[in-house]
Each structure stands twice: as structure tokens, then as C-alpha cells.
Short mmCIF file of C-alpha atoms and ligand atoms in Angstrom, two decimals:
data_model
loop_
_atom_site.label_atom_id
_atom_site.label_comp_id
_atom_site.label_asym_id
_atom_site.label_seq_id
_atom_site.Cartn_x
_atom_site.Cartn_y
_atom_site.Cartn_z
CA UNK A 1 -86.47 -102.02 0.88
CA UNK A 2 -88.70 -102.02 -2.18
CA UNK A 3 -87.91 -101.38 -5.78
CA UNK A 4 -90.99 -101.62 -7.91
CA UNK A 5 -90.82 -101.56 -11.63
CA UNK A 6 -94.07 -100.65 -13.35
CA UNK A 7 -95.17 -99.81 -16.81
CA UNK A 8 -96.89 -96.45 -16.90
CA UNK A 9 -99.31 -97.70 -19.58
CA UNK A 10 -100.91 -101.10 -20.03
CA UNK A 11 -99.37 -103.64 -17.61
CA UNK A 12 -98.43 -106.90 -19.15
CA UNK A 13 -97.03 -105.53 -22.42
CA UNK A 14 -93.43 -106.17 -23.12
CA UNK A 15 -91.09 -103.40 -22.02
CA UNK A 16 -89.35 -103.31 -25.40
CA UNK A 17 -92.59 -102.83 -27.28
CA UNK A 18 -93.71 -100.20 -24.83
CA UNK A 19 -90.57 -98.28 -24.97
CA UNK A 20 -90.57 -98.10 -28.69
CA UNK A 21 -94.16 -96.79 -28.61
CA UNK A 22 -93.29 -94.04 -26.19
CA UNK A 23 -94.75 -95.35 -22.99
CA UNK A 24 -92.33 -95.18 -20.12
CA UNK A 25 -91.09 -98.02 -17.94
CA UNK A 26 -90.99 -96.69 -14.35
CA UNK A 27 -88.40 -97.86 -11.81
CA UNK A 28 -89.26 -96.42 -8.38
CA UNK A 29 -86.35 -95.59 -6.02
CA UNK A 30 -87.72 -96.23 -2.55
CA UNK A 31 -86.25 -93.75 -0.02
CA UNK A 32 -89.17 -92.90 2.19
CA UNK A 33 -90.15 -89.27 1.75
CA UNK A 34 -87.31 -88.80 -0.76
CA UNK A 35 -88.60 -91.59 -3.07
CA UNK A 36 -88.81 -90.76 -6.75
CA UNK A 37 -89.54 -92.37 -10.16
CA UNK A 38 -87.08 -93.04 -13.02
CA UNK A 39 -88.95 -92.87 -16.29
CA UNK A 40 -87.32 -94.86 -19.10
CA UNK A 41 -88.41 -94.96 -22.70
CA UNK A 42 -88.17 -93.74 -26.27
CA UNK A 43 -89.61 -90.34 -27.07
CA UNK A 44 -90.24 -89.32 -23.47
CA UNK A 45 -89.17 -85.78 -24.13
CA UNK A 46 -92.27 -85.43 -26.24
CA UNK A 47 -94.46 -86.26 -23.23
CA UNK A 48 -94.74 -82.91 -21.44
CA UNK A 49 -96.78 -84.32 -18.55
CA UNK A 50 -93.97 -86.52 -17.23
CA UNK A 51 -91.78 -83.53 -16.49
CA UNK A 52 -94.52 -81.03 -15.64
CA UNK A 53 -95.98 -83.13 -12.85
CA UNK A 54 -92.68 -82.78 -10.98
CA UNK A 55 -92.37 -78.98 -11.32
CA UNK A 56 -93.72 -77.30 -8.21
CA UNK A 57 -92.95 -73.59 -8.54
CA UNK A 58 -93.08 -71.30 -11.63
CA UNK A 59 -89.36 -71.01 -12.38
CA UNK A 60 -87.02 -73.57 -13.87
CA UNK A 61 -83.31 -73.36 -14.59
CA UNK A 62 -82.00 -75.84 -17.13
CA UNK A 63 -78.32 -76.55 -16.71
CA UNK A 64 -76.61 -77.97 -19.78
CA UNK A 65 -73.46 -77.63 -21.86
CA UNK A 66 -72.34 -76.41 -25.29
CA UNK A 67 -72.61 -79.90 -26.89
CA UNK A 68 -75.99 -80.93 -25.57
CA UNK A 69 -77.76 -77.52 -25.74
CA UNK A 70 -78.00 -77.42 -29.56
CA UNK A 71 -79.26 -81.02 -29.60
CA UNK A 72 -81.94 -81.08 -26.85
CA UNK A 73 -82.40 -77.72 -25.04
CA UNK A 74 -85.29 -76.54 -27.23
CA UNK A 75 -87.00 -79.94 -26.82
CA UNK A 76 -86.70 -79.77 -23.05
CA UNK A 77 -87.95 -76.18 -22.89
CA UNK A 78 -90.96 -77.23 -24.99
CA UNK A 79 -91.63 -80.14 -22.72
CA UNK A 80 -91.54 -77.89 -19.71
CA UNK A 81 -93.72 -75.11 -21.14
CA UNK A 82 -96.20 -76.81 -23.51
CA UNK A 83 -99.67 -76.06 -22.29
CA UNK A 84 -98.08 -74.57 -19.12
CA UNK A 85 -97.83 -70.78 -19.62
CA UNK A 86 -97.17 -70.17 -15.91
CA UNK A 87 -93.69 -71.64 -16.02
CA UNK A 88 -90.70 -69.67 -17.20
CA UNK A 89 -87.47 -71.44 -18.12
CA UNK A 90 -83.96 -69.97 -17.83
CA UNK A 91 -80.91 -71.81 -18.98
CA UNK A 92 -77.15 -71.79 -18.31
CA UNK A 93 -74.91 -73.38 -20.92
CA UNK A 94 -71.60 -74.53 -19.37
CA UNK A 95 -68.35 -75.46 -21.18
CA UNK A 96 -68.17 -79.22 -21.95
CA UNK A 97 -65.75 -81.51 -20.18
CA UNK A 98 -64.73 -83.23 -16.95
CA UNK A 99 -62.09 -80.52 -16.48
CA UNK A 100 -64.89 -78.03 -15.98
CA UNK A 101 -66.49 -80.00 -13.11
CA UNK A 102 -64.99 -77.39 -10.78
CA UNK A 103 -65.82 -74.51 -8.51
CA UNK A 104 -65.48 -71.81 -11.25
CA UNK A 105 -68.00 -73.58 -13.43
CA UNK A 106 -70.30 -74.30 -10.53
CA UNK A 107 -70.31 -70.57 -9.74
CA UNK A 108 -71.72 -69.84 -13.23
CA UNK A 109 -74.80 -71.81 -12.29
CA UNK A 110 -75.25 -69.78 -9.08
CA UNK A 111 -74.58 -66.53 -11.01
CA UNK A 112 -77.42 -67.32 -13.41
CA UNK A 113 -79.74 -68.38 -10.62
CA UNK A 114 -79.07 -65.25 -8.58
CA UNK A 115 -79.24 -62.89 -11.55
CA UNK A 116 -82.54 -64.47 -12.54
CA UNK A 117 -83.81 -64.00 -8.93
CA UNK A 118 -84.84 -67.63 -8.63
CA UNK A 119 -86.64 -68.45 -5.38
CA UNK A 120 -86.76 -71.52 -3.18
CA UNK A 121 -89.68 -72.96 -5.18
CA UNK A 122 -87.64 -73.12 -8.40
CA UNK A 123 -86.46 -76.34 -10.01
CA UNK A 124 -82.97 -77.02 -11.47
CA UNK A 125 -83.00 -79.42 -14.41
CA UNK A 126 -79.74 -81.22 -15.36
CA UNK A 127 -79.69 -81.90 -19.13
CA UNK A 128 -76.56 -83.79 -20.11
CA UNK A 129 -74.12 -86.48 -19.03
CA UNK A 130 -72.71 -87.26 -15.61
CA UNK A 131 -70.61 -84.08 -15.44
CA UNK A 132 -73.69 -81.88 -15.80
CA UNK A 133 -75.83 -84.10 -13.55
CA UNK A 134 -73.23 -84.12 -10.76
CA UNK A 135 -72.63 -80.38 -10.97
CA UNK A 136 -76.23 -79.29 -11.34
CA UNK A 137 -77.28 -81.60 -8.54
CA UNK A 138 -74.70 -80.12 -6.23
CA UNK A 139 -75.77 -76.66 -7.22
CA UNK A 140 -79.41 -77.54 -6.46
CA UNK A 141 -78.39 -79.00 -3.09
CA UNK A 142 -76.87 -75.80 -1.98
CA UNK A 143 -78.69 -72.89 -3.79
CA UNK A 144 -80.81 -71.33 -1.11
CA UNK A 145 -80.01 -74.42 0.96
CA UNK A 146 -81.74 -76.73 -1.47
CA UNK A 147 -84.15 -76.40 -4.38
CA UNK A 148 -86.03 -78.93 -6.48
CA UNK A 149 -83.96 -80.95 -8.88
CA UNK A 150 -84.72 -83.11 -11.99
CA UNK A 151 -82.30 -85.18 -13.97
CA UNK A 152 -82.54 -85.71 -17.71
CA UNK A 153 -79.43 -87.81 -18.37
CA UNK A 154 -78.28 -88.12 -22.02
CA UNK A 155 -75.30 -90.46 -21.85
CA UNK A 156 -75.24 -94.17 -21.12
CA UNK A 157 -73.09 -93.46 -18.10
CA UNK A 158 -75.61 -90.98 -16.70
CA UNK A 159 -78.67 -93.13 -17.63
CA UNK A 160 -77.39 -96.30 -15.96
CA UNK A 161 -75.46 -94.82 -13.03
CA UNK A 162 -74.74 -91.23 -12.21
CA UNK A 163 -78.27 -89.86 -12.37
CA UNK A 164 -79.61 -92.47 -9.94
CA UNK A 165 -78.93 -92.35 -6.28
CA UNK A 166 -78.30 -88.70 -5.38
CA UNK A 167 -74.54 -88.47 -5.36
CA UNK A 168 -73.65 -84.99 -6.57
CA UNK A 169 -70.47 -83.01 -6.55
CA UNK A 170 -67.42 -81.54 -8.23
CA UNK A 171 -63.70 -82.39 -8.47
CA UNK A 172 -60.79 -80.96 -6.57
CA UNK A 173 -57.34 -80.61 -8.10
CA UNK A 174 -56.12 -83.40 -5.80
CA UNK A 175 -58.95 -85.87 -6.51
CA UNK A 176 -62.26 -86.59 -8.13
CA UNK A 177 -65.62 -85.89 -6.53
CA UNK A 178 -64.07 -84.85 -3.26
CA UNK A 179 -66.59 -81.97 -2.78
CA UNK A 180 -70.27 -82.83 -2.90
CA UNK A 181 -73.58 -83.81 -1.30
CA UNK A 182 -76.14 -86.58 -1.27
CA UNK A 183 -79.19 -84.90 -2.89
CA UNK A 184 -82.07 -86.79 -4.40
CA UNK A 185 -83.91 -85.55 -7.43
CA UNK A 186 -87.73 -85.23 -7.88
CA UNK A 187 -87.51 -87.56 -10.86
CA UNK A 188 -85.17 -88.88 -13.46
CA UNK A 189 -86.36 -88.82 -17.07
CA UNK A 190 -84.41 -91.06 -19.49
CA UNK A 191 -85.32 -90.59 -23.14
CA UNK A 192 -83.40 -93.44 -24.76
CA UNK A 193 -83.60 -91.58 -28.17
CA UNK A 194 -80.95 -89.14 -26.83
CA UNK A 195 -78.36 -91.99 -27.14
CA UNK A 196 -78.72 -91.71 -31.00
CA UNK A 197 -76.29 -88.73 -31.03
CA UNK A 198 -73.83 -90.06 -28.49
CA UNK A 199 -70.28 -90.77 -29.83
CA UNK A 200 -69.25 -94.46 -29.89
CA UNK A 201 -66.50 -93.95 -27.29
CA UNK A 202 -68.97 -92.38 -24.80
CA UNK A 203 -71.40 -95.26 -25.45
CA UNK A 204 -68.75 -97.80 -24.56
CA UNK A 205 -67.65 -95.89 -21.52
CA UNK A 206 -71.16 -96.24 -20.02
CA UNK A 207 -71.16 -99.95 -20.64
CA UNK A 208 -68.30 -100.30 -18.16
CA UNK A 209 -70.77 -99.48 -15.39
CA UNK A 210 -73.39 -101.85 -16.84
CA UNK A 211 -70.85 -104.71 -16.77
CA UNK A 212 -70.04 -103.68 -13.14
CA UNK A 213 -73.62 -104.35 -12.02
CA UNK A 214 -73.48 -107.90 -13.42
CA UNK A 215 -70.16 -108.61 -11.70
CA UNK A 216 -71.01 -107.23 -8.24
CA UNK A 217 -74.54 -108.55 -7.77
CA UNK A 218 -76.39 -109.82 -10.86
CA UNK A 219 -74.93 -112.85 -12.61
CA UNK A 220 -77.98 -113.40 -14.84
CA UNK A 221 -77.59 -109.82 -16.12
CA UNK A 222 -73.90 -110.44 -16.81
CA UNK A 223 -74.78 -113.57 -18.73
CA UNK A 224 -77.42 -111.62 -20.68
CA UNK A 225 -74.73 -108.99 -21.56
CA UNK A 226 -72.38 -111.67 -22.75
CA UNK A 227 -75.03 -112.79 -25.22
CA UNK A 228 -76.15 -109.26 -26.22
CA UNK A 229 -72.95 -107.25 -26.25
CA UNK A 230 -73.03 -106.99 -30.05
CA UNK A 231 -76.69 -105.77 -29.98
CA UNK A 232 -75.55 -103.13 -27.49
CA UNK A 233 -72.59 -102.06 -29.54
CA UNK A 234 -74.82 -101.63 -32.55
CA UNK A 235 -77.18 -99.54 -30.40
CA UNK A 236 -80.21 -101.86 -30.60
CA UNK A 237 -82.92 -99.79 -28.84
CA UNK A 238 -84.60 -102.79 -27.13
CA UNK A 239 -81.28 -104.13 -25.84
CA UNK A 240 -80.61 -100.65 -24.45
CA UNK A 241 -84.04 -100.23 -22.90
CA UNK A 242 -83.51 -103.47 -21.05
CA UNK A 243 -79.93 -102.63 -20.04
CA UNK A 244 -80.99 -99.24 -18.63
CA UNK A 245 -83.87 -100.71 -16.71
CA UNK A 246 -81.86 -103.54 -15.19
CA UNK A 247 -79.00 -101.19 -14.32
CA UNK A 248 -81.36 -98.68 -12.66
CA UNK A 249 -83.05 -101.50 -10.74
CA UNK A 250 -79.70 -102.77 -9.49
CA UNK A 251 -78.60 -99.30 -8.46
CA UNK A 252 -81.95 -98.41 -6.92
CA UNK A 253 -81.94 -101.60 -4.79
CA UNK A 254 -78.44 -100.83 -3.50
CA UNK A 255 -79.18 -97.08 -2.82
CA UNK A 256 -82.40 -97.83 -1.03
CA UNK A 257 -80.48 -100.04 1.36
CA UNK A 258 -77.64 -97.65 1.93
CA UNK A 259 -78.35 -94.18 0.63
CA UNK A 260 -75.39 -92.45 2.14
CA UNK A 261 -72.77 -95.14 1.47
CA UNK A 262 -72.05 -96.27 4.98
CA UNK A 263 -71.36 -99.74 3.66
CA UNK A 264 -73.12 -101.76 0.91
CA UNK A 265 -73.37 -98.90 -1.62
CA UNK A 266 -69.65 -98.86 -1.98
CA UNK A 267 -69.90 -102.06 -4.09
CA UNK A 268 -70.76 -99.75 -6.99
CA UNK A 269 -67.14 -98.66 -6.81
CA UNK A 270 -65.78 -101.93 -8.27
CA UNK A 271 -62.70 -100.99 -10.31
CA UNK A 272 -63.08 -97.36 -9.29
CA UNK A 273 -60.13 -97.12 -6.85
CA UNK A 274 -57.71 -98.18 -9.62
CA UNK A 275 -59.82 -96.17 -12.12
CA UNK A 276 -59.70 -92.94 -10.15
CA UNK A 277 -55.93 -93.32 -9.88
CA UNK A 278 -55.82 -93.46 -13.68
CA UNK A 279 -58.19 -90.49 -14.10
CA UNK A 280 -56.29 -88.38 -11.56
CA UNK A 281 -52.80 -89.24 -12.96
CA UNK A 282 -53.72 -88.79 -16.61
CA UNK A 283 -55.41 -85.47 -16.12
CA UNK A 284 -59.19 -85.46 -16.25
CA UNK A 285 -60.70 -85.99 -19.67
CA UNK A 286 -57.89 -87.90 -21.40
CA UNK A 287 -59.33 -91.23 -20.35
CA UNK A 288 -63.12 -91.30 -20.01
CA UNK A 289 -64.48 -92.36 -16.65
CA UNK A 290 -65.79 -95.68 -17.96
CA UNK A 291 -62.53 -96.43 -19.73
CA UNK A 292 -60.60 -95.92 -16.46
CA UNK A 293 -63.13 -98.08 -14.66
CA UNK A 294 -62.85 -100.82 -17.28
CA UNK A 295 -59.05 -101.07 -16.79
CA UNK A 296 -59.61 -100.75 -13.04
CA UNK A 297 -62.17 -103.64 -13.12
CA UNK A 298 -59.64 -105.92 -14.82
CA UNK A 299 -57.11 -104.97 -12.14
CA UNK A 300 -59.64 -105.71 -9.35
CA UNK A 301 -60.41 -109.06 -11.00
CA UNK A 302 -56.73 -109.85 -11.32
CA UNK A 303 -56.14 -109.08 -7.60
CA UNK A 304 -59.21 -111.17 -6.58
CA UNK A 305 -57.75 -114.07 -8.55
CA UNK A 306 -54.30 -113.67 -6.96
CA UNK A 307 -56.02 -113.78 -3.54
CA UNK A 308 -57.59 -117.06 -4.60
CA UNK A 309 -61.16 -115.59 -4.29
CA UNK A 310 -62.39 -116.17 -7.86
CA UNK A 311 -61.76 -118.71 -10.65
CA UNK A 312 -59.55 -117.80 -13.60
CA UNK A 313 -62.66 -118.20 -15.82
CA UNK A 314 -64.20 -115.08 -14.25
CA UNK A 315 -61.03 -113.06 -15.07
CA UNK A 316 -61.31 -114.28 -18.64
CA UNK A 317 -64.92 -113.42 -18.97
CA UNK A 318 -64.33 -109.91 -17.56
CA UNK A 319 -61.49 -109.35 -20.09
CA UNK A 320 -63.62 -110.80 -22.96
CA UNK A 321 -66.69 -108.70 -22.42
CA UNK A 322 -64.72 -105.48 -21.91
CA UNK A 323 -62.74 -106.18 -25.10
CA UNK A 324 -65.94 -106.75 -26.99
CA UNK A 325 -67.20 -103.41 -25.68
CA UNK A 326 -64.07 -101.86 -27.10
CA UNK A 327 -62.93 -100.83 -23.63
CA UNK A 328 -59.32 -100.84 -22.33
CA UNK A 329 -58.25 -103.78 -20.25
CA UNK A 330 -54.92 -102.33 -19.11
CA UNK A 331 -54.08 -98.90 -17.72
CA UNK A 332 -52.35 -96.34 -19.92
CA UNK A 333 -48.59 -97.08 -20.42
CA UNK A 334 -47.57 -93.92 -18.55
CA UNK A 335 -49.00 -95.23 -15.24
CA UNK A 336 -46.36 -96.38 -12.76
CA UNK A 337 -46.78 -98.36 -9.53
CA UNK A 338 -45.93 -95.18 -7.58
CA UNK A 339 -48.60 -93.19 -9.43
CA UNK A 340 -51.23 -95.72 -8.39
CA UNK A 341 -49.89 -95.78 -4.85
CA UNK A 342 -49.94 -92.06 -4.37
CA UNK A 343 -53.38 -91.66 -5.84
CA UNK A 344 -54.64 -94.50 -3.68
CA UNK A 345 -53.04 -92.82 -0.62
CA UNK A 346 -55.61 -90.00 -1.00
CA UNK A 347 -58.48 -92.54 -1.05
CA UNK A 348 -56.96 -94.10 1.95
CA UNK A 349 -56.75 -90.82 3.92
CA UNK A 350 -60.38 -90.16 3.11
CA UNK A 351 -61.29 -93.56 4.55
CA UNK A 352 -59.59 -93.43 7.98
CA UNK A 353 -56.25 -94.86 6.90
CA UNK A 354 -57.61 -98.15 5.52
CA UNK A 355 -57.63 -98.72 1.80
CA UNK A 356 -60.82 -100.60 1.34
CA UNK A 357 -61.18 -102.22 -2.06
CA UNK A 358 -64.17 -103.81 -3.82
CA UNK A 359 -63.02 -107.26 -4.86
CA UNK A 360 -64.79 -110.14 -6.49
CA UNK A 361 -65.23 -113.17 -4.21
CA UNK A 362 -67.05 -116.44 -4.78
CA UNK A 363 -69.22 -117.30 -7.78
CA UNK A 364 -69.89 -114.78 -10.61
CA UNK A 365 -72.03 -111.93 -9.33
CA UNK A 366 -70.51 -111.80 -5.78
CA UNK A 367 -68.15 -109.25 -4.32
CA UNK A 368 -66.82 -107.96 -0.97
CA UNK A 369 -65.86 -104.55 0.35
CA UNK A 370 -62.79 -105.10 2.42
CA UNK A 371 -59.54 -103.62 3.85
CA UNK A 372 -58.57 -107.13 4.91
CA UNK A 373 -56.53 -108.56 2.10
CA UNK A 374 -52.87 -109.61 1.63
CA UNK A 375 -50.98 -106.42 0.57
CA UNK A 376 -48.72 -108.62 -1.50
CA UNK A 377 -51.60 -109.34 -3.89
CA UNK A 378 -52.08 -105.61 -4.44
CA UNK A 379 -48.37 -105.10 -5.05
CA UNK A 380 -48.33 -107.98 -7.46
CA UNK A 381 -51.28 -106.65 -9.41
CA UNK A 382 -49.78 -103.17 -9.66
CA UNK A 383 -46.46 -104.65 -10.85
CA UNK A 384 -48.26 -106.86 -13.38
CA UNK A 385 -50.07 -103.88 -14.92
CA UNK A 386 -47.28 -101.26 -14.84
CA UNK A 387 -44.02 -101.18 -16.69
CA UNK A 388 -42.26 -99.40 -13.78
N1 LIG B 401 -73.01 -89.33 -9.19
C1 LIG B 401 -72.65 -90.53 -9.45
O1 LIG B 401 -73.16 -91.49 -8.76
C2 LIG B 401 -71.74 -90.84 -10.57
C3 LIG B 401 -71.64 -92.17 -11.04
C4 LIG B 401 -70.86 -92.38 -12.14
C5 LIG B 401 -70.19 -91.36 -12.71
N2 LIG B 401 -70.32 -90.08 -12.28
C6 LIG B 401 -69.64 -88.94 -12.90
O2 LIG B 401 -70.13 -88.82 -14.20
C7 LIG B 401 -69.12 -88.18 -15.03
C8 LIG B 401 -69.01 -88.92 -16.32
O3 LIG B 401 -70.21 -88.85 -16.98
P1 LIG B 401 -70.40 -89.05 -18.57
O4 LIG B 401 -69.58 -90.27 -18.91
O5 LIG B 401 -71.80 -88.95 -18.84
O6 LIG B 401 -69.51 -87.84 -19.11
P2 LIG B 401 -69.94 -86.34 -19.66
O7 LIG B 401 -70.96 -85.76 -18.85
O8 LIG B 401 -68.62 -85.63 -19.82
O9 LIG B 401 -70.48 -86.68 -21.13
C9 LIG B 401 -69.73 -87.28 -22.08
C10 LIG B 401 -69.68 -86.38 -23.38
O10 LIG B 401 -70.90 -86.68 -24.08
C11 LIG B 401 -71.56 -85.39 -24.46
N3 LIG B 401 -72.99 -85.70 -24.52
C12 LIG B 401 -73.78 -85.91 -23.55
N4 LIG B 401 -74.96 -86.36 -23.96
C13 LIG B 401 -74.84 -86.42 -25.31
C14 LIG B 401 -75.73 -86.82 -26.33
N5 LIG B 401 -76.96 -87.29 -26.09
N6 LIG B 401 -75.27 -86.74 -27.65
C15 LIG B 401 -73.99 -86.29 -27.92
N7 LIG B 401 -73.14 -85.98 -26.97
C16 LIG B 401 -73.58 -86.03 -25.67
C17 LIG B 401 -71.08 -84.53 -23.35
O11 LIG B 401 -71.23 -83.14 -23.70
C18 LIG B 401 -69.64 -84.93 -23.23
O12 LIG B 401 -68.87 -84.35 -24.19
C19 LIG B 401 -67.85 -88.19 -14.21
O13 LIG B 401 -67.67 -86.87 -13.74
C20 LIG B 401 -68.11 -89.13 -13.06
O14 LIG B 401 -67.48 -88.83 -11.91
C21 LIG B 401 -71.05 -89.83 -11.20
ZN1 LIG B 402 -68.33 -94.91 -12.15
#
């Protein structure tokens, strides 16, 4: 396994200075012949070459939504076509929202691709947050049995997590992300300037995944976050450039060891079993993914403490940092123990009858994936966080 981080311009210069001058930091995801670079920096959408070097055919389909299109579609089309008259760009603008991450909306991507007579050499470009990235990636994996794919993530959530690692898919009425494929992009281009237009609540939602990386495998990064959480909340560009880079490195390292989630990669799901139960029970979209994950992370920490696997101080630090990030630390009041249990039963069925959880164990920055825990601790946690 190798994850190399390089600066595309002069080596030795500080990342923060480079990013503010428009040179990308590059994190390489090492997956043999499916390896690809993640470019991170300010103003990268003005650098046509970065995108164009990854376009192989002459046709591109940009998949975006009604919120992101007015902000960045023209810019992306210019980046794809500047000095490159051979390339033609189509676009499809989908409705915005997690509730549209479904088969009907997916079909709109195929409709556009087929009507435009796109061939196997075409490239699908996902421009937007995790919903667009997951849906466009899944469309790219199955259109004509697989076409080129580029991610241009524009939310913190997508820049630190969903655009990296090749998980793509859509939701089913009975559960999130149940239909999908592993499909790696040709590259990921992260222009940190796109975060300037992101609503505060979405920004915080993405930080839940950043905090997750610290807890599961990177204690120094968690400690850095504790010191810099206010800088992140005030959108300090250098703090964000560092956060995105460290997050992508953590994710890339895990993914290159376990691309298809046969084991280790599941650690990225800390807080997600509880979180998915919240998302499914509340109806998609009422609670943002990161908000549900934040409450789920506190529940996972609580259960780990009840099992005697972590110190109380870790539980406190988890609560503190999430509160400072203005994220929820308890599930919504309408959630009952039974709602958690029935949503978790679907997860359990998917995993051969064993409900494996990601729990914290040992010093800060260590976790386990396990189905081997005292069921009493799970019941106690659910009762502690639900009114009925
Ligand atoms: N594939 C994976 O590995 C993975 C990992 C984590 C999350 N996810 C998925 O990602 C999704 C959540 O992603 P998300 O949090 O990015 O949500 P999202 O895609 O719904 O984006 C959040 C909101 O921000 C808007 N937006 C996006 N970029 C913007 C910008 N630059 N300025 C202003 N508004 C902008 C969107 O239109 C949307 O309204 C979930 O479906 C989740 O399952 C996937
Ligand atoms: Zn997540």
C-alpha cells in the first residue's frame, strides 16, 4: 500500500501557501491500474489542464443539480473546453436533495446520455455534493457497462469522504445506499473555493466525517482538530486545505488496503449504523447525513465506554468537539428504541445476521469492527438516548 502526497508545483513549499496560490496538492490513491490522483487547492477550476488531461474521448456529460449548476456549471464547462475545441459538453441538471437519490432520478442521467448518443469513450463528470457524486458514479459504472468518470466535489462531505474510494449508489425506500457499485474515478478535483458558497449547516455536516478519521485511526489529526475547530467553523482556507488533505490521505490509505470493504474499510462507518437508523426513520433529508453520523458517533462512543473499552475522557472529547462544530450529540426526540432496532435489523440482514458495529477501543485513535460485544451494552445505549 502506498499513498503519496505530492505538490504539483515546487516541492518544499508549504501546502497552505501553495493552495492559496492555485497550485494543487496531490494525494494519490494507489489501487494498481485503477489508481488516480486527488487534486486539492484553491482556484483549481481555473486550471483547465488538470481536468483535460483526464478526458479521453470527445464527449463529456456533466451531472449536477439545480443548486450547484448556477454557481459552477459554466466554470466547469470552460475548464473542460478552454483551448480544447474537440470536446463537446452536455449537462443534466437534477433536482436537489437526498430524496432524489433514487432510480427515477438516475434514469434522467441515462435518458440524457442516450439522447445525446454518448459512446463508450465519453466521460461523466459529477459536479456537486455526495448525492450527485454517488448517483453520477453509479450511472458511469453502468452506462454502456462503464464509462470514464471524474468527480468535482463541492461540499465538505464530498471533498473529505464521498468522492474518494469509489463507492457509488442510490437509496432504496427500505434503506440507504442499498443499490450501487464500486467504481473508481479517473481523478478527483477539489477546488476549495467552492466551499465559499456552502451553507453553514452543510459545512458542519462534513466535519462529522473529518472528526471520524481522527477517532478511528489518527489521534494527532483529532488533536489538531480540537485546536483548530474554531478556524474550521470560520472557514479559514488554510485550515480547510489541511483538513481535506489529511482526510483524503486517511481515506486513501484505508481504501488502498481494502477497496471493496471486505474488512478494514468498514471502520469508515463509525457512527453510521446508528446514523443510518436516524436517516431512514426521519425520512431522508430532514437530518443531514453528517448530523446523523454525529449523533451516531456519540452513541458508538457511549456504547464503547459501557463496554469498558475507552476512558470517559474520550467520550467527553467526542461530545465537546461535535458541540463546537454545532453538530447534534443526541438523536432526534422522535427516535425510539424500536425504531433503532428495526432499522438496524436491515443492516444485520445485509451482513449475514450479525450486527457488526464500529466501536472505539483502546487509546484515542483506535477502533474495532466487531459483532462480538455484550448485547446489554447496546440496549443500555439505546435506552439512554431514546425517551421510549
Ligand atoms: N460514497 C461514499 O463513500 C459516501 C461517503 C459519505 C457520504 N456519502 C453520501 O453523500 C451524501 C451526502 O453528501 P452531501 O452532504 O454532500 O449532501 P448533498 O449532495 O445533498 O449536498 C448538500 C447540499 O449542498 C448543496 N451544495 C453542494 N455544493 C454546494 C456549494 N458549493 N455551494 C452551495 N451549495 C452546495 C447541494 O445542492 C445540497 O443542497 C449522502 O447521500 C451519503 O450517503 C457517500
Ligand atoms: Zn458518512
